[in-house]
Amino acid sequence: MFSRKDRHNSKPSTPRRTSGAPGVSDNGRDGGYNAGIAVFSYIVGGIMVWSLIGWGLDNLWGTRWIVLAGALLGAAGGFYLSHMHGLTSSRNSTGGDNAARGPSKDEDQ
């Protein structure tokens, strides 16, 4: 067991440094699936939180439209947070973006 003396004499540990945005690795490459889940979480979380705030204000003031405004504000806030954390940037991967070139031209087999 540890005593109080042991707790005060030990050096406090420094927390590990993590990257700023969830789903983005330390080397700057996007996390693919993890970044998509983070974007989804920001948007859905924003919609849920601001809809609940709007619902509460609707009940308080006797209106019915603030919940919709809250949902729209939450979605916009989720997109904004995703963009500010660098999860929606259009970085080119090493393979390039072939989606804009149209259908692939595979050889006939």
Tab-separated table of C-alpha atoms in Angstrom, residues 4-107:
chain	number	residue	atom	x	y	z
A	4	ARG	CA	0.454	9.785	1.999
A	5	LYS	CA	4.203	10.405	2.239
A	6	ASP	CA	4.839	8.291	-0.845
A	7	ARG	CA	2.246	10.193	-2.800
A	8	HIS	CA	3.710	13.621	-2.001
A	9	ASN	CA	7.348	12.608	-2.522
A	10	SER	CA	6.866	11.055	-5.928
A	11	LYS	CA	7.451	13.189	-8.991
A	12	PRO	CA	4.297	14.096	-10.888
A	13	SER	CA	4.235	12.447	-14.276
A	14	THR	CA	3.787	14.535	-17.385
A	15	PRO	CA	0.835	13.469	-19.519
A	16	ARG	CA	1.588	12.195	-22.978
A	17	ARG	CA	1.116	14.650	-25.788
A	18	THR	CA	-1.546	13.684	-28.275
A	19	SER	CA	-2.484	15.087	-31.642
A	20	GLY	CA	-5.017	17.926	-31.742
A	21	ALA	CA	-7.810	16.148	-33.548
A	22	PRO	CA	-9.164	12.666	-33.066
A	23	GLY	CA	-8.614	10.479	-36.084
A	24	VAL	CA	-5.486	12.291	-37.271
A	25	SER	CA	-2.136	10.661	-36.661
A	26	ASP	CA	0.973	12.451	-35.397
A	27	ASN	CA	2.696	12.291	-38.772
A	28	GLY	CA	0.005	14.432	-40.405
A	29	ARG	CA	-1.726	11.765	-42.476
A	30	ASP	CA	-5.449	11.454	-42.111
A	31	GLY	CA	-6.765	8.476	-40.224
A	32	GLY	CA	-9.230	7.327	-42.903
A	33	TYR	CA	-11.913	5.453	-41.023
A	34	ASN	CA	-11.081	7.127	-37.690
A	35	ALA	CA	-11.318	10.591	-39.210
A	36	GLY	CA	-14.690	9.708	-40.711
A	37	ILE	CA	-15.974	8.505	-37.363
A	38	ALA	CA	-14.709	11.726	-35.738
A	39	VAL	CA	-16.513	13.874	-38.326
A	40	PHE	CA	-19.686	11.836	-37.856
A	41	SER	CA	-19.414	12.188	-34.074
A	42	TYR	CA	-18.954	15.955	-34.256
A	43	ILE	CA	-21.984	16.395	-36.498
A	44	VAL	CA	-24.318	13.993	-34.677
A	45	GLY	CA	-23.154	15.233	-31.276
A	46	GLY	CA	-23.737	18.832	-32.286
A	47	ILE	CA	-27.194	18.057	-33.584
A	48	MET	CA	-28.128	16.190	-30.401
A	49	VAL	CA	-26.799	18.807	-27.976
A	50	TRP	CA	-28.219	21.843	-29.740
A	51	SER	CA	-31.543	20.104	-30.410
A	52	LEU	CA	-31.863	19.396	-26.700
A	53	ILE	CA	-31.079	23.021	-25.924
A	54	GLY	CA	-33.677	24.089	-28.495
A	55	TRP	CA	-36.213	21.642	-27.079
A	56	GLY	CA	-35.680	23.072	-23.611
A	57	LEU	CA	-36.103	26.628	-24.858
A	58	ASP	CA	-39.215	25.587	-26.802
A	59	ASN	CA	-40.763	24.182	-23.630
A	60	LEU	CA	-39.723	27.229	-21.647
A	61	TRP	CA	-41.036	29.807	-24.096
A	62	GLY	CA	-43.946	27.831	-25.608
A	63	THR	CA	-42.602	27.827	-29.192
A	64	ARG	CA	-42.061	24.942	-31.622
A	65	TRP	CA	-39.343	26.115	-34.028
A	66	ILE	CA	-36.243	26.553	-31.846
A	67	VAL	CA	-35.536	22.810	-31.800
A	68	LEU	CA	-35.142	22.882	-35.591
A	69	ALA	CA	-32.894	25.937	-35.410
A	70	GLY	CA	-30.841	24.120	-32.761
A	71	ALA	CA	-30.464	21.055	-34.979
A	72	LEU	CA	-29.285	23.188	-37.897
A	73	LEU	CA	-26.903	25.110	-35.647
A	74	GLY	CA	-25.531	21.826	-34.281
A	75	ALA	CA	-24.929	20.416	-37.757
A	76	ALA	CA	-23.184	23.603	-38.857
A	77	GLY	CA	-21.108	23.575	-35.673
A	78	GLY	CA	-20.116	19.948	-36.277
A	79	PHE	CA	-18.988	20.727	-39.817
A	80	TYR	CA	-17.083	23.751	-38.526
A	81	LEU	CA	-15.296	21.745	-35.818
A	82	SER	CA	-14.426	19.001	-38.304
A	83	HIS	CA	-12.981	21.545	-40.679
A	84	MET	CA	-11.046	23.372	-37.973
A	85	HIS	CA	-9.505	20.115	-36.743
A	86	GLY	CA	-8.351	19.334	-40.271
A	87	LEU	CA	-10.555	16.299	-40.740
A	88	THR	CA	-12.211	17.537	-43.936
A	89	SER	CA	-9.140	18.779	-45.779
A	90	SER	CA	-8.599	17.486	-49.290
A	91	ARG	CA	-5.050	16.199	-49.074
A	92	ASN	CA	-3.765	14.090	-51.917
A	93	SER	CA	-2.725	10.615	-50.909
A	94	THR	CA	0.303	8.903	-52.417
A	95	GLY	CA	-1.923	6.995	-54.836
A	96	GLY	CA	-3.673	10.089	-56.106
A	97	ASP	CA	-7.367	10.730	-56.475
A	98	ASN	CA	-8.645	8.614	-59.318
A	99	ALA	CA	-12.332	9.271	-58.647
A	100	ALA	CA	-12.322	12.505	-60.641
A	101	ARG	CA	-10.905	10.774	-63.725
A	102	GLY	CA	-14.008	8.719	-64.382
A	103	PRO	CA	-14.436	4.988	-64.701
A	104	SER	CA	-11.337	2.822	-64.799
A	105	LYS	CA	-10.077	1.524	-68.109
A	106	ASP	CA	-9.389	-2.103	-67.250
A	107	GLU	CA	-8.202	-4.468	-69.916
